[in-house]
Amino acid sequence: MFKDLDPILHSQLRLAVMSLLISVKEAEFTFIREKTNSTAGNLSVQIQKLKDAGYIDVTKQFKDNYPQTICKITREGVAAFENYVISLQSYLKKD
Amino acid sequence: MRDEQLSPEQSLQLIQSMINKTRQDMSDDAIYFLVWGWITFIGCTGQFILKNLVHVEQHYLVWWLVPVGIVFTIWQGRKERKNQKVSTYVGESMKHLWIGMGISFFVLSMILTKLGWGSPVYPFFIMMYGLGTFISGNFLRFRPLVIGGVLAWALAIGSVFVPYDYQILFAAAAILISYIIPAYLLRQRNKSVHS
């Protein structure tokens, strides 16, 4: 079932993260956590998977002495997201 | 949110809802339009009254409101940057557009200082107000700003046909139509989106 759909993106939380990042320039980890209503632990794991796949860039820095993690979609990530949406549309047409 | 497998329909719904969430989080640009709208509107009408009705020689001193606006903009910008958790392309584009517009207004003022302020300056200022609001309206997908920009361009042309002292009233009208009224409508839209 859904064998053509990119397995990295075809998961609820990872898809939510990518959908957020596709429409912004960059976003803080805390922003993504609030919007996806996820736990920090689970979100960290899924962000790492997206990073390993080359779909997002993760930058860790300090802002006013507080650690800050910033996520940004990569060109490969945009392409993968577009392909995923095209595959979804073709599935929906089949139905 | 848990990590679950989705049907294609659920995937599309999820994508749509997440994109909507980022749209709701766009920063409140209305405050800048309001502050600068009122500063320039008071500047234009104040200068007209001081020059033509009260006959004050140093009528241009009313423009000392501009540095107040600059200080407020820097302070507000810093405050927003401190709390900013997300950076959008629209936000970045708006920032660069209005920094560019501000520099252009400054350059135009410098040119006119050399040429003499008696030259017909206001049509150029009004034209630039139109340009800024027209582009901003399209960035924000907010029609009142786009319409305001078009009307400002019409006022820029119209102002050429009136005496110099009255051109400033055309500038005030352009600011009211292209900045102040759209800014209140934008604020209303932002409030309804957030609620």
Tab-separated table of C-alpha atoms in Angstrom:
chain	number	residue	atom	x	y	z
A	1	MET	CA	0.000	0.000	0.000
A	2	PHE	CA	1.260	3.478	-0.958
A	3	LYS	CA	4.555	1.927	-2.030
A	4	ASP	CA	5.447	4.943	-4.251
A	5	LEU	CA	5.097	7.418	-1.434
A	6	ASP	CA	8.391	8.574	0.059
A	7	PRO	CA	8.583	6.702	3.411
A	8	ILE	CA	10.531	9.572	4.989
A	9	LEU	CA	7.640	11.947	4.339
A	10	HIS	CA	4.765	9.504	4.713
A	11	SER	CA	4.596	9.775	8.480
A	12	GLN	CA	2.371	12.169	10.356
A	13	LEU	CA	4.896	14.184	12.317
A	14	ARG	CA	7.621	14.333	9.653
A	15	LEU	CA	5.069	15.447	7.065
A	16	ALA	CA	3.757	18.096	9.462
A	17	VAL	CA	7.301	19.425	10.006
A	18	MET	CA	7.978	19.548	6.266
A	19	SER	CA	4.621	21.259	5.598
A	20	LEU	CA	5.502	23.954	8.121
A	21	LEU	CA	8.998	24.454	6.767
A	22	ILE	CA	7.931	24.569	3.096
A	23	SER	CA	6.019	27.804	3.693
A	24	VAL	CA	8.595	29.674	5.794
A	25	LYS	CA	12.222	30.689	5.408
A	26	GLU	CA	13.273	29.067	8.688
A	27	ALA	CA	11.689	28.174	12.019
A	28	GLU	CA	12.797	27.533	15.581
A	29	PHE	CA	12.408	24.094	17.133
A	30	THR	CA	10.007	25.514	19.741
A	31	PHE	CA	7.788	26.999	16.995
A	32	ILE	CA	7.570	23.601	15.245
A	33	ARG	CA	6.832	21.865	18.550
A	34	GLU	CA	3.976	24.283	19.332
A	35	LYS	CA	2.432	24.041	15.868
A	36	THR	CA	2.684	20.269	15.607
A	37	ASN	CA	1.645	19.777	19.220
A	38	SER	CA	4.339	17.134	19.656
A	39	THR	CA	6.714	16.202	22.453
A	40	ALA	CA	10.287	17.499	22.333
A	41	GLY	CA	11.713	13.952	22.380
A	42	ASN	CA	9.661	12.620	19.496
A	43	LEU	CA	10.156	15.794	17.471
A	44	SER	CA	13.951	15.615	17.936
A	45	VAL	CA	13.989	12.049	16.604
A	46	GLN	CA	11.881	12.926	13.547
A	47	ILE	CA	13.895	16.072	12.810
A	48	GLN	CA	17.079	14.015	12.940
A	49	LYS	CA	15.586	11.565	10.401
A	50	LEU	CA	14.685	14.456	8.068
A	51	LYS	CA	18.174	15.858	8.506
A	52	ASP	CA	19.799	12.470	7.765
A	53	ALA	CA	17.720	12.249	4.574
A	54	GLY	CA	19.086	15.672	3.556
A	55	TYR	CA	15.612	17.237	3.560
A	56	ILE	CA	16.292	19.870	6.198
A	57	ASP	CA	19.235	21.819	7.609
A	58	VAL	CA	19.491	22.117	11.370
A	59	THR	CA	21.555	24.895	12.935
A	60	LYS	CA	22.232	25.120	16.637
A	61	GLN	CA	23.166	28.529	18.031
A	62	PHE	CA	22.776	30.805	21.042
A	63	LYS	CA	20.346	33.712	21.271
A	64	ASP	CA	20.504	35.873	24.418
A	65	ASN	CA	22.460	33.075	26.149
A	66	TYR	CA	19.753	30.495	25.398
A	67	PRO	CA	20.354	27.568	23.034
A	68	GLN	CA	18.321	27.780	19.864
A	69	THR	CA	17.729	25.172	17.162
A	70	ILE	CA	16.756	26.503	13.761
A	71	CYS	CA	15.372	24.299	11.003
A	72	LYS	CA	15.288	25.129	7.326
A	73	ILE	CA	14.127	23.081	4.357
A	74	THR	CA	16.812	22.209	1.768
A	75	ARG	CA	16.479	22.157	-2.019
A	76	GLU	CA	16.325	18.345	-1.876
A	77	GLY	CA	13.594	18.668	0.743
A	78	VAL	CA	11.511	20.945	-1.475
A	79	ALA	CA	11.895	18.528	-4.412
A	80	ALA	CA	10.956	15.531	-2.228
A	81	PHE	CA	7.931	17.388	-0.868
A	82	GLU	CA	6.759	18.307	-4.370
A	83	ASN	CA	7.171	14.710	-5.555
A	84	TYR	CA	5.262	13.500	-2.518
A	85	VAL	CA	2.333	15.816	-3.247
A	86	ILE	CA	2.294	14.714	-6.910
A	87	SER	CA	2.230	11.053	-5.803
A	88	LEU	CA	-0.612	11.817	-3.383
A	89	GLN	CA	-2.609	13.471	-6.136
A	90	SER	CA	-2.135	10.462	-8.424
A	91	TYR	CA	-3.383	8.145	-5.633
A	92	LEU	CA	-6.430	10.298	-5.133
A	93	LYS	CA	-7.155	10.289	-8.874
A	94	LYS	CA	-7.017	6.459	-8.921
A	95	ASP	CA	-9.758	6.336	-6.232
B	1	MET	CA	0.856	14.591	17.369
B	2	ARG	CA	1.999	10.988	17.117
B	3	ASP	CA	3.943	9.321	14.371
B	4	GLU	CA	1.251	7.406	12.494
B	5	GLN	CA	0.721	6.192	8.947
B	6	LEU	CA	-1.675	8.288	6.937
B	7	SER	CA	-4.104	7.842	4.091
B	8	PRO	CA	-3.509	10.152	1.065
B	9	GLU	CA	-6.564	12.217	2.092
B	10	GLN	CA	-5.257	12.609	5.629
B	11	SER	CA	-1.838	13.594	4.261
B	12	LEU	CA	-3.310	16.367	2.131
B	13	GLN	CA	-5.428	17.622	5.044
B	14	LEU	CA	-2.369	17.663	7.276
B	15	ILE	CA	-0.305	19.617	4.728
B	16	GLN	CA	-3.111	22.150	4.331
B	17	SER	CA	-3.636	22.624	8.059
B	18	MET	CA	0.094	23.122	8.701
B	19	ILE	CA	0.429	25.705	5.918
B	20	ASN	CA	-2.602	27.547	7.350
B	21	LYS	CA	-0.959	27.570	10.775
B	22	THR	CA	2.116	29.383	9.433
B	23	ARG	CA	-0.105	31.857	7.595
B	24	GLN	CA	-1.835	32.762	10.861
B	25	ASP	CA	1.527	33.439	12.438
B	26	MET	CA	2.557	36.222	10.100
B	27	SER	CA	3.789	39.209	12.028
B	28	ASP	CA	1.544	42.180	12.553
B	29	ASP	CA	2.771	44.676	9.955
B	30	ALA	CA	-0.219	46.975	10.501
B	31	ILE	CA	1.553	48.745	13.394
B	32	TYR	CA	4.253	50.131	11.067
B	33	PHE	CA	1.705	51.352	8.517
B	34	LEU	CA	-0.267	53.027	11.313
B	35	VAL	CA	2.704	54.749	12.936
B	36	TRP	CA	4.195	55.989	9.652
B	37	GLY	CA	0.763	56.773	8.224
B	38	TRP	CA	-0.121	59.047	11.136
B	39	ILE	CA	3.350	60.648	11.315
B	40	THR	CA	3.329	61.605	7.636
B	41	PHE	CA	-0.365	62.573	7.684
B	42	ILE	CA	0.184	64.899	10.679
B	43	GLY	CA	3.357	66.171	8.983
B	44	CYS	CA	1.553	67.059	5.745
B	45	THR	CA	-1.596	68.564	7.254
B	46	GLY	CA	0.416	70.242	10.056
B	47	GLN	CA	2.778	71.862	7.578
B	48	PHE	CA	-0.142	73.039	5.420
B	49	ILE	CA	-1.906	74.599	8.419
B	50	LEU	CA	1.253	76.203	9.835
B	51	LYS	CA	2.287	77.605	6.459
B	52	ASN	CA	-0.993	78.702	4.910
B	53	LEU	CA	-3.409	79.283	7.763
B	54	VAL	CA	-1.270	80.239	10.798
B	55	HIS	CA	1.587	81.656	8.660
B	56	VAL	CA	4.425	80.279	10.764
B	57	GLU	CA	7.777	80.727	9.037
B	58	GLN	CA	9.337	77.513	10.353
B	59	HIS	CA	6.391	75.359	9.266
B	60	TYR	CA	8.741	72.496	8.284
B	61	LEU	CA	9.647	71.857	11.941
B	62	VAL	CA	6.616	69.572	12.146
B	63	TRP	CA	8.757	66.972	10.310
B	64	TRP	CA	10.774	66.450	13.485
B	65	LEU	CA	8.173	63.734	14.054
B	66	VAL	CA	10.125	61.572	11.587
B	67	PRO	CA	13.052	60.805	13.951
B	68	VAL	CA	10.451	59.769	16.562
B	69	GLY	CA	9.084	57.271	14.020
B	70	ILE	CA	12.581	55.977	13.240
B	71	VAL	CA	13.328	55.410	16.942
B	72	PHE	CA	9.988	53.630	17.403
B	73	THR	CA	10.561	51.441	14.306
B	74	ILE	CA	14.026	50.370	15.507
B	75	TRP	CA	12.699	49.662	19.028
B	76	GLN	CA	9.682	47.710	17.748
B	77	GLY	CA	11.825	45.787	15.241
B	78	ARG	CA	14.264	44.745	17.970
B	79	LYS	CA	11.416	43.646	20.215
B	80	GLU	CA	9.884	41.556	17.430
B	81	ARG	CA	13.234	39.997	16.519
B	82	LYS	CA	13.752	38.956	20.125
B	83	ASN	CA	10.421	37.104	20.212
B	84	GLN	CA	10.579	35.875	16.637
B	85	LYS	CA	10.442	32.102	16.313
B	86	VAL	CA	9.830	31.892	12.602
B	87	SER	CA	11.055	33.843	9.638
B	88	THR	CA	8.792	33.997	6.573
B	89	TYR	CA	9.646	35.012	3.008
B	90	VAL	CA	6.823	37.582	3.071
B	91	GLY	CA	8.177	39.111	6.289
B	92	GLU	CA	11.714	39.306	4.892
B	93	SER	CA	10.485	40.807	1.597
B	94	MET	CA	8.398	43.429	3.433
B	95	LYS	CA	11.363	44.365	5.601
B	96	HIS	CA	13.671	44.869	2.626
B	97	LEU	CA	11.027	46.693	0.599
B	98	TRP	CA	10.407	49.268	3.334
B	99	ILE	CA	14.086	49.710	4.225
B	100	GLY	CA	14.605	50.422	0.511
B	101	MET	CA	11.633	52.782	0.447
B	102	GLY	CA	12.924	54.614	3.533
B	103	ILE	CA	16.364	55.049	1.935
B	104	SER	CA	14.715	56.231	-1.306
B	105	PHE	CA	12.681	58.842	0.607
B	106	PHE	CA	15.897	60.023	2.260
B	107	VAL	CA	17.747	60.192	-1.084
B	108	LEU	CA	14.836	62.088	-2.648
B	109	SER	CA	14.902	64.544	0.261
B	110	MET	CA	18.641	65.076	-0.259
B	111	ILE	CA	18.129	65.689	-3.992
B	112	LEU	CA	15.356	68.162	-3.259
B	113	THR	CA	17.437	69.972	-0.662
B	114	LYS	CA	19.872	70.668	-3.493
B	115	LEU	CA	17.170	71.507	-6.042
B	116	GLY	CA	15.215	73.609	-3.572
B	117	TRP	CA	12.021	72.602	-1.794
B	118	GLY	CA	10.019	75.035	-3.893
B	119	SER	CA	10.237	72.579	-6.806
B	120	PRO	CA	7.170	70.371	-7.297
B	121	VAL	CA	8.225	67.562	-4.959
B	122	TYR	CA	4.998	66.055	-3.706
B	123	PRO	CA	3.942	64.166	-6.859
B	124	PHE	CA	7.168	62.142	-6.542
B	125	PHE	CA	6.598	61.380	-2.867
B	126	ILE	CA	2.982	60.373	-3.538
B	127	MET	CA	4.093	58.150	-6.424
B	128	MET	CA	6.522	56.369	-4.089
B	129	TYR	CA	3.839	55.871	-1.408
B	130	GLY	CA	1.784	54.218	-4.150
B	131	LEU	CA	4.640	51.940	-5.164
B	132	GLY	CA	5.312	50.785	-1.590
B	133	THR	CA	1.710	50.055	-0.712
B	134	PHE	CA	0.945	48.414	-4.067
B	135	ILE	CA	3.822	45.935	-3.648
B	136	SER	CA	3.067	45.374	0.060
B	137	GLY	CA	-0.595	44.708	-0.707
B	138	ASN	CA	0.385	42.039	-3.205
B	139	PHE	CA	2.924	40.462	-0.825
B	140	LEU	CA	0.314	40.287	1.946
B	141	ARG	CA	-2.490	39.429	-0.485
B	142	PHE	CA	-4.446	42.322	0.976
B	143	ARG	CA	-6.581	44.129	-1.581
B	144	PRO	CA	-7.183	47.444	0.303
B	145	LEU	CA	-3.424	48.134	0.209
B	146	VAL	CA	-3.281	47.349	-3.517
B	147	ILE	CA	-6.242	49.662	-4.192
B	148	GLY	CA	-4.656	52.296	-1.923
B	149	GLY	CA	-1.473	52.106	-4.002
B	150	VAL	CA	-3.360	52.574	-7.269
B	151	LEU	CA	-5.319	55.527	-5.835
B	152	ALA	CA	-2.068	57.095	-4.603
B	153	TRP	CA	-0.701	56.943	-8.153
B	154	ALA	CA	-3.870	58.664	-9.401
B	155	LEU	CA	-3.422	61.359	-6.724
B	156	ALA	CA	0.227	61.773	-7.772
B	157	ILE	CA	-0.931	62.643	-11.292
B	158	GLY	CA	-3.771	64.823	-9.959
B	159	SER	CA	-1.457	66.789	-7.662
B	160	VAL	CA	0.498	68.122	-10.649
B	161	PHE	CA	-2.525	70.219	-11.603
B	162	VAL	CA	-2.867	72.115	-8.307
B	163	PRO	CA	-0.674	74.926	-6.852
B	164	TYR	CA	2.394	73.849	-4.886
B	165	ASP	CA	0.953	74.629	-1.447
B	166	TYR	CA	-2.067	72.424	-2.101
B	167	GLN	CA	-0.034	69.464	-3.373
B	168	ILE	CA	0.762	68.657	0.246
B	169	LEU	CA	-2.965	68.065	0.836
B	170	PHE	CA	-2.923	65.533	-2.006
B	171	ALA	CA	-0.033	63.834	-0.202
B	172	ALA	CA	-2.092	63.777	3.029
B	173	ALA	CA	-5.049	62.274	1.129
B	174	ALA	CA	-2.758	59.648	-0.456
B	175	ILE	CA	-1.431	58.684	2.983
B	176	LEU	CA	-4.949	58.416	4.391
B	177	ILE	CA	-6.136	56.224	1.505
B	178	SER	CA	-3.038	54.097	0.977
B	179	TYR	CA	-1.633	53.750	4.525
B	180	ILE	CA	-3.986	54.632	7.334
B	181	ILE	CA	-7.317	53.156	6.182
B	182	PRO	CA	-5.746	49.903	4.846
B	183	ALA	CA	-3.684	49.610	8.050
B	184	TYR	CA	-6.828	49.650	10.232
B	185	LEU	CA	-8.443	47.080	7.912
B	186	LEU	CA	-5.278	44.941	8.013
B	187	ARG	CA	-5.256	45.038	11.788
B	188	GLN	CA	-8.892	43.949	11.807
B	189	ARG	CA	-8.074	41.043	9.464
B	190	ASN	CA	-5.092	39.969	11.590
B	191	LYS	CA	-7.251	40.048	14.728
B	192	SER	CA	-9.963	37.917	13.135
B	193	VAL	CA	-7.347	35.423	11.854
B	194	HIS	CA	-5.750	35.095	15.297
B	195	SER	CA	-9.034	34.736	17.170
